[in-house]
PDB file of C-alpha atoms in Angstrom:
ATOM      1  CA  MET F 299      96.608 113.873  97.162  1.00  0.00           C
ATOM      2  CA  LYS F 300      95.291 115.105  93.800  1.00  0.00           C
ATOM      3  CA  VAL F 301      96.500 111.923  92.081  1.00  0.00           C
ATOM      4  CA  ILE F 302      94.903 109.728  94.753  1.00  0.00           C
ATOM      5  CA  PHE F 303      91.580 111.567  94.370  1.00  0.00           C
ATOM      6  CA  LYS F 304      91.719 111.268  90.569  1.00  0.00           C
ATOM      7  CA  ASN F 305      92.509 107.546  90.688  1.00  0.00           C
ATOM      8  CA  GLY F 306      89.841 106.923  93.312  1.00  0.00           C
ATOM      9  CA  LEU F 307      87.212 108.713  91.227  1.00  0.00           C
ATOM     10  CA  GLN F 308      88.242 106.876  88.057  1.00  0.00           C
ATOM     11  CA  ILE F 309      87.940 103.554  89.883  1.00  0.00           C
ATOM     12  CA  ILE F 310      84.414 104.474  90.998  1.00  0.00           C
ATOM     13  CA  VAL F 311      83.437 105.161  87.369  1.00  0.00           C
ATOM     14  CA  GLY F 312      85.015 101.877  86.295  1.00  0.00           C
ATOM     15  CA  ALA F 313      83.167 100.012  89.062  1.00  0.00           C
ATOM     16  CA  LEU F 314      79.866 101.539  87.911  1.00  0.00           C
ATOM     17  CA  VAL F 315      80.432 100.449  84.291  1.00  0.00           C
ATOM     18  CA  TYR F 316      81.419  96.973  85.521  1.00  0.00           C
ATOM     19  CA  ALA F 317      78.239  96.593  87.580  1.00  0.00           C
ATOM     20  CA  LEU F 318      76.112  97.795  84.644  1.00  0.00           C
ATOM     21  CA  ALA F 319      77.635  95.102  82.428  1.00  0.00           C
ATOM     22  CA  ILE F 320      76.895  92.402  85.004  1.00  0.00           C
ATOM     23  CA  ASN F 321      73.414  93.463  86.143  1.00  0.00           C
ATOM     24  CA  TYR F 322      71.985  94.759  82.863  1.00  0.00           C
ATOM     25  CA  PHE F 323      73.541  92.577  80.155  1.00  0.00           C
ATOM     26  CA  LEU F 324      75.108  89.365  81.473  1.00  0.00           C
ATOM     27  CA  ILE F 325      72.866  88.103  84.284  1.00  0.00           C
ATOM     28  CA  PRO F 326      69.534  88.944  82.544  1.00  0.00           C
ATOM     29  CA  ASN F 327      70.616  86.774  79.611  1.00  0.00           C
ATOM     30  CA  ARG F 328      72.247  84.011  81.698  1.00  0.00           C
ATOM     31  CA  ILE F 329      75.689  84.763  80.309  1.00  0.00           C
ATOM     32  CA  GLY F 330      78.495  83.785  82.638  1.00  0.00           C
ATOM     33  CA  GLU F 331      81.842  85.384  83.341  1.00  0.00           C
ATOM     34  CA  GLY F 332      85.319  84.272  84.240  1.00  0.00           C
ATOM     35  CA  GLY F 333      87.222  84.291  87.489  1.00  0.00           C
ATOM     36  CA  VAL F 334      85.482  85.419  90.636  1.00  0.00           C
ATOM     37  CA  THR F 335      82.798  87.258  88.670  1.00  0.00           C
ATOM     38  CA  GLY F 336      81.939  83.992  86.941  1.00  0.00           C
ATOM     39  CA  LEU F 337      81.646  82.285  90.303  1.00  0.00           C
ATOM     40  CA  THR F 338      79.343  85.059  91.533  1.00  0.00           C
ATOM     41  CA  ALA F 339      77.124  84.551  88.485  1.00  0.00           C
ATOM     42  CA  LEU F 340      77.052  80.781  89.002  1.00  0.00           C
ATOM     43  CA  GLY F 341      76.224  81.295  92.675  1.00  0.00           C
ATOM     44  CA  TYR F 342      73.331  83.514  91.660  1.00  0.00           C
ATOM     45  CA  TYR F 343      72.028  81.144  88.968  1.00  0.00           C
ATOM     46  CA  THR F 344      72.171  78.011  91.165  1.00  0.00           C
ATOM     47  CA  LEU F 345      71.696  79.182  94.774  1.00  0.00           C
ATOM     48  CA  ARG F 346      70.449  82.768  94.356  1.00  0.00           C
ATOM     49  CA  ILE F 347      73.372  84.033  96.417  1.00  0.00           C
ATOM     50  CA  SER F 348      73.797  87.787  96.105  1.00  0.00           C
ATOM     51  CA  PRO F 349      76.595  88.596  93.599  1.00  0.00           C
ATOM     52  CA  ALA F 350      77.697  91.444  95.890  1.00  0.00           C
ATOM     53  CA  LEU F 351      78.259  89.025  98.800  1.00  0.00           C
ATOM     54  CA  THR F 352      80.169  86.453  96.739  1.00  0.00           C
ATOM     55  CA  ASN F 353      82.204  89.210  95.110  1.00  0.00           C
ATOM     56  CA  ILE F 354      83.441  90.789  98.326  1.00  0.00           C
ATOM     57  CA  VAL F 355      84.193  87.468 100.102  1.00  0.00           C
ATOM     58  CA  LEU F 356      86.123  85.739  97.301  1.00  0.00           C
ATOM     59  CA  ASN F 357      87.895  88.885  96.162  1.00  0.00           C
ATOM     60  CA  GLY F 358      88.871  89.660  99.736  1.00  0.00           C
ATOM     61  CA  ILE F 359      90.775  86.373  99.813  1.00  0.00           C
ATOM     62  CA  LEU F 360      92.566  87.135  96.529  1.00  0.00           C
ATOM     63  CA  ILE F 361      93.476  90.642  97.685  1.00  0.00           C
ATOM     64  CA  LEU F 362      95.231  89.060 100.664  1.00  0.00           C
ATOM     65  CA  ILE F 363      97.259  87.024  98.160  1.00  0.00           C
ATOM     66  CA  GLY F 364      97.981  90.256  96.270  1.00  0.00           C
ATOM     67  CA  PHE F 365      99.660  91.693  99.364  1.00  0.00           C
ATOM     68  CA  LYS F 366     102.521  89.245  98.855  1.00  0.00           C
ATOM     69  CA  PHE F 367     103.141  89.835  95.152  1.00  0.00           C
ATOM     70  CA  LEU F 368     101.875  93.328  94.256  1.00  0.00           C
ATOM     71  CA  LYS F 369     102.617  96.855  95.359  1.00  0.00           C
ATOM     72  CA  ARG F 370     100.675  98.027  98.395  1.00  0.00           C
ATOM     73  CA  GLU F 371      99.319 100.879  96.284  1.00  0.00           C
ATOM     74  CA  THR F 372      97.789  98.419  93.798  1.00  0.00           C
ATOM     75  CA  VAL F 373      96.299  96.316  96.591  1.00  0.00           C
ATOM     76  CA  PHE F 374      94.629  99.277  98.309  1.00  0.00           C
ATOM     77  CA  TYR F 375      93.239 100.611  95.021  1.00  0.00           C
ATOM     78  CA  SER F 376      91.955  97.091  94.286  1.00  0.00           C
ATOM     79  CA  LEU F 377      90.206  96.980  97.650  1.00  0.00           C
ATOM     80  CA  TRP F 378      88.614 100.332  96.831  1.00  0.00           C
ATOM     81  CA  ALA F 379      87.413  98.927  93.488  1.00  0.00           C
ATOM     82  CA  VAL F 380      85.972  95.758  95.043  1.00  0.00           C
ATOM     83  CA  LEU F 381      84.060  97.777  97.639  1.00  0.00           C
ATOM     84  CA  TRP F 382      82.476 100.005  94.987  1.00  0.00           C
ATOM     85  CA  ILE F 383      81.709  97.097  92.659  1.00  0.00           C
ATOM     86  CA  SER F 384      79.976  95.290  95.506  1.00  0.00           C
ATOM     87  CA  LEU F 385      78.017  98.455  96.309  1.00  0.00           C
ATOM     88  CA  PHE F 386      76.908  99.024  92.710  1.00  0.00           C
ATOM     89  CA  LEU F 387      75.950  95.366  92.310  1.00  0.00           C
ATOM     90  CA  ARG F 388      73.428  95.833  95.129  1.00  0.00           C
ATOM     91  CA  VAL F 389      71.694  98.763  93.411  1.00  0.00           C
ATOM     92  CA  PRO F 390      68.224  97.642  92.178  1.00  0.00           C
ATOM     93  CA  VAL F 391      68.047  96.855  88.461  1.00  0.00           C
ATOM     94  CA  PHE F 392      65.247  98.774  86.732  1.00  0.00           C
ATOM     95  CA  LEU F 393      65.447  97.995  83.005  1.00  0.00           C
ATOM     96  CA  PRO F 394      67.596  94.880  82.411  1.00  0.00           C
ATOM     97  CA  TYR F 395      68.356  94.163  78.769  1.00  0.00           C
ATOM     98  CA  HIS F 396      66.542  90.974  77.736  1.00  0.00           C
ATOM     99  CA  THR F 397      66.917  89.805  74.154  1.00  0.00           C
ATOM    100  CA  THR F 398      66.625  86.666  72.068  1.00  0.00           C
ATOM    101  CA  GLN F 399      69.721  87.878  70.193  1.00  0.00           C
ATOM    102  CA  THR F 400      71.971  87.041  73.128  1.00  0.00           C
ATOM    103  CA  VAL F 401      75.132  87.559  71.090  1.00  0.00           C
ATOM    104  CA  ILE F 402      74.351  91.306  71.277  1.00  0.00           C
ATOM    105  CA  ALA F 403      74.267  91.127  75.064  1.00  0.00           C
ATOM    106  CA  ALA F 404      77.528  89.141  75.102  1.00  0.00           C
ATOM    107  CA  ILE F 405      79.380  91.614  72.876  1.00  0.00           C
ATOM    108  CA  THR F 406      77.983  94.685  74.646  1.00  0.00           C
ATOM    109  CA  GLY F 407      78.774  93.196  78.042  1.00  0.00           C
ATOM    110  CA  GLY F 408      82.304  92.369  76.867  1.00  0.00           C
ATOM    111  CA  VAL F 409      82.909  95.898  75.613  1.00  0.00           C
ATOM    112  CA  LEU F 410      81.657  97.402  78.873  1.00  0.00           C
ATOM    113  CA  MET F 411      83.750  94.977  80.931  1.00  0.00           C
ATOM    114  CA  GLY F 412      86.858  95.823  78.917  1.00  0.00           C
ATOM    115  CA  ILE F 413      86.296  99.561  79.340  1.00  0.00           C
ATOM    116  CA  SER F 414      85.610  99.223  83.062  1.00  0.00           C
ATOM    117  CA  MET F 415      88.770  97.191  83.655  1.00  0.00           C
ATOM    118  CA  GLY F 416      90.766  99.612  81.531  1.00  0.00           C
ATOM    119  CA  LEU F 417      89.585 102.506  83.698  1.00  0.00           C
ATOM    120  CA  ILE F 418      90.456 100.631  86.885  1.00  0.00           C
ATOM    121  CA  PHE F 419      93.829  99.387  85.593  1.00  0.00           C
ATOM    122  CA  ARG F 420      94.791 102.892  84.459  1.00  0.00           C
ATOM    123  CA  ALA F 421      94.004 104.095  87.982  1.00  0.00           C
ATOM    124  CA  LYS F 422      96.542 101.541  89.326  1.00  0.00           C
ATOM    125  CA  GLY F 423      93.895  99.175  90.647  1.00  0.00           C
ATOM    126  CA  THR F 424      92.365  95.851  89.719  1.00  0.00           C
ATOM    127  CA  ILE F 425      88.937  94.292  90.155  1.00  0.00           C
ATOM    128  CA  ALA F 426      90.662  91.515  92.122  1.00  0.00           C
ATOM    129  CA  GLY F 427      89.701  88.017  90.994  1.00  0.00           C
ATOM    130  CA  SER F 428      91.525  87.002  87.837  1.00  0.00           C
ATOM    131  CA  THR F 429      92.852  90.541  87.383  1.00  0.00           C
ATOM    132  CA  ILE F 430      94.948  90.131  90.538  1.00  0.00           C
ATOM    133  CA  LEU F 431      96.444  86.993  89.018  1.00  0.00           C
ATOM    134  CA  ALA F 432      96.844  88.766  85.647  1.00  0.00           C
ATOM    135  CA  LYS F 433      98.668  91.666  87.327  1.00  0.00           C
ATOM    136  CA  ILE F 434     101.039  89.222  89.021  1.00  0.00           C
ATOM    137  CA  VAL F 435     101.732  87.411  85.728  1.00  0.00           C
ATOM    138  CA  ASN F 436     102.184  90.747  83.927  1.00  0.00           C
ATOM    139  CA  ARG F 437     104.601  92.008  86.553  1.00  0.00           C
ATOM    140  CA  TYR F 438     106.798  88.906  86.655  1.00  0.00           C
ATOM    141  CA  PHE F 439     106.460  87.488  83.120  1.00  0.00           C
ATOM    142  CA  GLY F 440     105.486  90.515  80.984  1.00  0.00           C
ATOM    143  CA  ILE F 441     102.332  88.895  79.538  1.00  0.00           C
ATOM    144  CA  ARG F 442      99.708  91.468  78.544  1.00  0.00           C
ATOM    145  CA  ASN F 443      97.025  92.028  81.185  1.00  0.00           C
ATOM    146  CA  GLY F 444      94.084  91.211  78.930  1.00  0.00           C
ATOM    147  CA  SER F 445      95.656  88.009  77.596  1.00  0.00           C
ATOM    148  CA  ALA F 446      96.635  86.716  81.044  1.00  0.00           C
ATOM    149  CA  MET F 447      93.207  87.559  82.417  1.00  0.00           C
ATOM    150  CA  LEU F 448      91.503  85.717  79.539  1.00  0.00           C
ATOM    151  CA  PHE F 449      93.451  82.568  80.402  1.00  0.00           C
ATOM    152  CA  PHE F 450      92.409  82.588  84.051  1.00  0.00           C
ATOM    153  CA  ASP F 451      88.821  83.508  83.196  1.00  0.00           C
ATOM    154  CA  LEU F 452      88.429  80.589  80.811  1.00  0.00           C
ATOM    155  CA  ILE F 453      89.345  78.186  83.608  1.00  0.00           C
ATOM    156  CA  VAL F 454      86.044  79.143  85.251  1.00  0.00           C
ATOM    157  CA  ALA F 455      83.998  79.971  82.140  1.00  0.00           C
ATOM    158  CA  ILE F 456      84.340  76.672  80.279  1.00  0.00           C
ATOM    159  CA  PRO F 457      83.151  74.401  83.135  1.00  0.00           C
ATOM    160  CA  SER F 458      80.261  76.829  83.726  1.00  0.00           C
ATOM    161  CA  GLY F 459      78.581  75.249  80.695  1.00  0.00           C
ATOM    162  CA  LEU F 460      77.364  72.514  83.052  1.00  0.00           C
ATOM    163  CA  VAL F 461      75.166  75.135  84.766  1.00  0.00           C
ATOM    164  CA  ILE F 462      74.295  77.719  82.120  1.00  0.00           C
ATOM    165  CA  GLY F 463      74.283  75.393  79.091  1.00  0.00           C
ATOM    166  CA  PHE F 464      76.641  74.915  76.153  1.00  0.00           C
ATOM    167  CA  GLN F 465      75.292  77.838  74.100  1.00  0.00           C
ATOM    168  CA  ASN F 466      75.601  80.304  76.963  1.00  0.00           C
ATOM    169  CA  MET F 467      79.057  78.981  77.733  1.00  0.00           C
ATOM    170  CA  LEU F 468      80.081  79.831  74.154  1.00  0.00           C
ATOM    171  CA  LEU F 469      78.569  83.292  74.579  1.00  0.00           C
ATOM    172  CA  THR F 470      80.554  83.639  77.798  1.00  0.00           C
ATOM    173  CA  VAL F 471      83.784  82.781  75.966  1.00  0.00           C
ATOM    174  CA  LEU F 472      82.876  85.367  73.299  1.00  0.00           C
ATOM    175  CA  GLU F 473      82.211  87.995  75.976  1.00  0.00           C
ATOM    176  CA  LEU F 474      85.547  87.229  77.682  1.00  0.00           C
ATOM    177  CA  TYR F 475      87.423  87.452  74.381  1.00  0.00           C
ATOM    178  CA  VAL F 476      85.807  90.802  73.536  1.00  0.00           C
ATOM    179  CA  SER F 477      86.578  92.200  76.996  1.00  0.00           C
ATOM    180  CA  ALA F 478      90.231  91.064  76.742  1.00  0.00           C
ATOM    181  CA  VAL F 479      90.628  92.681  73.293  1.00  0.00           C
ATOM    182  CA  VAL F 480      88.991  95.916  74.451  1.00  0.00           C
ATOM    183  CA  LEU F 481      91.148  95.983  77.591  1.00  0.00           C
ATOM    184  CA  ASN F 482      94.378  95.479  75.632  1.00  0.00           C
ATOM    185  CA  LYS F 483      93.393  98.145  73.095  1.00  0.00           C
ATOM    186  CA  TYR F 484      92.361 100.551  75.859  1.00  0.00           C
ATOM    187  CA  LEU F 485      95.679 100.141  77.670  1.00  0.00           C
ATOM    188  CA  ASP F 486      97.584 100.454  74.379  1.00  0.00           C
ATOM    189  CA  VAL F 487      95.840 103.709  73.489  1.00  0.00           C
ATOM    190  CA  PHE F 488      95.796 105.360  76.908  1.00  0.00           C
ATOM    191  CA  GLY F 489      98.723 103.690  78.657  1.00  0.00           C
ATOM    192  CA  ALA F 490     101.307 103.000  75.981  1.00  0.00           C
ATOM    193  CA  LYS F 491     104.264 105.211  75.156  1.00  0.00           C
ATOM    194  CA  ARG F 492     106.074 106.021  71.943  1.00  0.00           C
ATOM    195  CA  SER F 493     109.817 105.777  71.494  1.00  0.00           C
ATOM    196  CA  VAL F 494     111.616 107.900  68.911  1.00  0.00           C
ATOM    197  CA  LEU F 495     115.146 107.411  67.585  1.00  0.00           C
ATOM    198  CA  VAL F 496     116.463 110.294  65.478  1.00  0.00           C
ATOM    199  CA  PHE F 497     119.583 110.433  63.311  1.00  0.00           C
ATOM    200  CA  SER F 498     120.438 113.959  62.215  1.00  0.00           C
ATOM    201  CA  PRO F 499     123.416 116.333  62.188  1.00  0.00           C
ATOM    202  CA  LYS F 500     121.058 118.757  63.964  1.00  0.00           C
ATOM    203  CA  ASN F 501     120.206 116.455  66.847  1.00  0.00           C
ATOM    204  CA  GLN F 502     121.387 118.935  69.461  1.00  0.00           C
ATOM    205  CA  ALA F 503     118.890 121.507  68.173  1.00  0.00           C
ATOM    206  CA  ILE F 504     116.166 118.871  67.881  1.00  0.00           C
ATOM    207  CA  GLY F 505     116.804 117.724  71.455  1.00  0.00           C
ATOM    208  CA  GLU F 506     116.649 121.272  72.752  1.00  0.00           C
ATOM    209  CA  ALA F 507     113.375 121.920  70.885  1.00  0.00           C
ATOM    210  CA  LEU F 508     111.752 118.716  72.198  1.00  0.00           C
ATOM    211  CA  SER F 509     112.866 119.360  75.771  1.00  0.00           C
ATOM    212  CA  THR F 510     111.779 123.010  75.727  1.00  0.00           C
ATOM    213  CA  GLN F 511     108.412 122.566  74.041  1.00  0.00           C
ATOM    214  CA  LEU F 512     107.325 119.273  75.640  1.00  0.00           C
ATOM    215  CA  GLY F 513     109.104 119.555  78.984  1.00  0.00           C
ATOM    216  CA  GLN F 514     110.590 116.067  79.039  1.00  0.00           C
ATOM    217  CA  GLY F 515     114.104 114.675  79.101  1.00  0.00           C
ATOM    218  CA  VAL F 516     115.970 113.726  75.931  1.00  0.00           C
ATOM    219  CA  THR F 517     118.851 111.243  75.725  1.00  0.00           C
ATOM    220  CA  MET F 518     121.805 111.565  73.345  1.00  0.00           C
ATOM    221  CA  LEU F 519     123.503 108.315  72.364  1.00  0.00           C
ATOM    222  CA  LYS F 520     126.900 107.966  70.724  1.00  0.00           C
ATOM    223  CA  ALA F 521     126.642 106.224  67.344  1.00  0.00           C
ATOM    224  CA  THR F 522     129.119 105.351  64.580  1.00  0.00           C
ATOM    225  CA  GLY F 523     128.288 104.902  60.909  1.00  0.00           C
ATOM    226  CA  PHE F 524     129.274 101.381  59.766  1.00  0.00           C
ATOM    227  CA  TYR F 525     130.498 102.407  56.322  1.00  0.00           C
ATOM    228  CA  SER F 526     131.530 106.013  56.907  1.00  0.00           C
ATOM    229  CA  LYS F 527     133.087 105.267  60.319  1.00  0.00           C
ATOM    230  CA  LYS F 528     131.931 108.743  61.335  1.00  0.00           C
ATOM    231  CA  ASP F 529     130.842 109.449  64.896  1.00  0.00           C
ATOM    232  CA  MET F 530     127.450 111.074  65.370  1.00  0.00           C
ATOM    233  CA  ASP F 531     124.776 111.683  68.009  1.00  0.00           C
ATOM    234  CA  ALA F 532     121.618 109.567  67.988  1.00  0.00           C
ATOM    235  CA  LEU F 533     118.681 111.128  69.819  1.00  0.00           C
ATOM    236  CA  PHE F 534     116.427 108.868  71.876  1.00  0.00           C
ATOM    237  CA  TYR F 535     113.093 110.177  73.160  1.00  0.00           C
ATOM    238  CA  VAL F 536     110.097 108.599  74.909  1.00  0.00           C
ATOM    239  CA  CYS F 537     106.716 110.336  74.992  1.00  0.00           C
ATOM    240  CA  SER F 538     103.052 109.697  75.675  1.00  0.00           C
ATOM    241  CA  ASN F 539     100.547 109.184  72.863  1.00  0.00           C
ATOM    242  CA  ARG F 540      99.130 112.590  73.744  1.00  0.00           C
ATOM    243  CA  ASP F 541     102.483 114.310  73.056  1.00  0.00           C
ATOM    244  CA  TRP F 542     103.215 112.152  70.015  1.00  0.00           C
ATOM    245  CA  THR F 543     101.228 114.384  67.645  1.00  0.00           C
ATOM    246  CA  ALA F 544     103.616 117.253  68.447  1.00  0.00           C
ATOM    247  CA  VAL F 545     106.898 115.307  68.216  1.00  0.00           C
ATOM    248  CA  MET F 546     107.166 114.830  64.440  1.00  0.00           C
ATOM    249  CA  PRO F 547     106.299 118.464  63.577  1.00  0.00           C
ATOM    250  CA  ILE F 548     108.990 119.641  66.032  1.00  0.00           C
ATOM    251  CA  ILE F 549     111.616 117.333  64.501  1.00  0.00           C
ATOM    252  CA  MET F 550     110.672 118.258  60.939  1.00  0.00           C
ATOM    253  CA  SER F 551     110.745 121.978  61.723  1.00  0.00           C
ATOM    254  CA  VAL F 552     114.409 121.662  62.720  1.00  0.00           C
ATOM    255  CA  ASP F 553     115.550 119.118  60.122  1.00  0.00           C
ATOM    256  CA  PRO F 554     113.115 117.963  57.406  1.00  0.00           C
ATOM    257  CA  ASP F 555     115.701 115.386  56.248  1.00  0.00           C
ATOM    258  CA  ALA F 556     116.158 113.708  59.649  1.00  0.00           C
ATOM    259  CA  LEU F 557     115.927 109.904  59.766  1.00  0.00           C
ATOM    260  CA  VAL F 558     113.269 109.097  62.385  1.00  0.00           C
ATOM    261  CA  VAL F 559     112.535 105.581  63.684  1.00  0.00           C
ATOM    262  CA  THR F 560     109.468 105.183  65.912  1.00  0.00           C
ATOM    263  CA  ASP F 561     107.915 102.349  67.856  1.00  0.00           C
ATOM    264  CA  GLN F 562     105.068 101.840  70.314  1.00  0.00           C
ATOM    265  CA  ILE F 563     106.035 100.507  73.713  1.00  0.00           C
ATOM    266  CA  ARG F 564     103.747  99.164  76.430  1.00  0.00           C
ATOM    267  CA  SER F 565     105.726  99.892  79.566  1.00  0.00           C
ATOM    268  CA  VAL F 566     108.275 102.438  80.758  1.00  0.00           C
ATOM    269  CA  ARG F 567     110.057 102.508  84.097  1.00  0.00           C
ATOM    270  CA  GLY F 568     112.292 105.311  85.346  1.00  0.00           C
ATOM    271  CA  ILE F 569     111.542 107.709  82.495  1.00  0.00           C
ATOM    272  CA  HIS F 570     113.042 110.571  84.532  1.00  0.00           C
ATOM    273  CA  LEU F 571     116.464 108.938  84.100  1.00  0.00           C
ATOM    274  CA  LEU F 572     116.426 109.565  80.348  1.00  0.00           C
ATOM    275  CA  ASP F 573     117.721 113.123  80.779  1.00  0.00           C
ATOM    276  CA  LEU F 574     121.257 112.133  81.721  1.00  0.00           C
TER     277      LEU F 574
END
């Protein structure tokens, strides 16, 4: 229940940031968007249809598609996000950001969009629209969320130049690129893991120290030196970026001469099985 409450609250914050980007930076400067959000902006520019109405109708359809390909948990969190985004989009706008330097609005809107989607993605949700499609592509093909989402968004953004003009279409592409980069960086920083491979005659002591101090499983692998033909233990450990700052000092305190190979990984499944 605590995790559900935390994710739900994080999605609300992400939805608020998303609505601020749309209502205060993109729409006031006639900058479009991709996916369903882009269609909501076009509907507003051409027919004055409420973005909240377009958002909830079109995203509702895509969430139904998500039921077939995504986890039920992701779909329900996405529905929660769409409801809050639609609610925040209906809040009156008091001080929209108008500027002749529209590139500032495009970059700022892109940064805010990237942060908002990062918050929602980290809470196991999506904002529906192209993010539903990006989640499906990520799950089945391993393509990064931000990159997949950028592809689907451009399908809507580029033709939008017929409505918002060529210059604003270019600004829209810039905003989408910035949001995709920010989203990928956000997920890398807050969602990625670190893997550590240690070669040391003191690996048993290192493994015990890591497990005791960080409370996470450690795996010992059997390795053989190619030239020496000697058998040894290779220690394999996966940790969060938060714990990473403590890993190297622990290893060095046990064996300053240990050979340590590290890498950043984007996805881990079944981490509890590493303590075998």
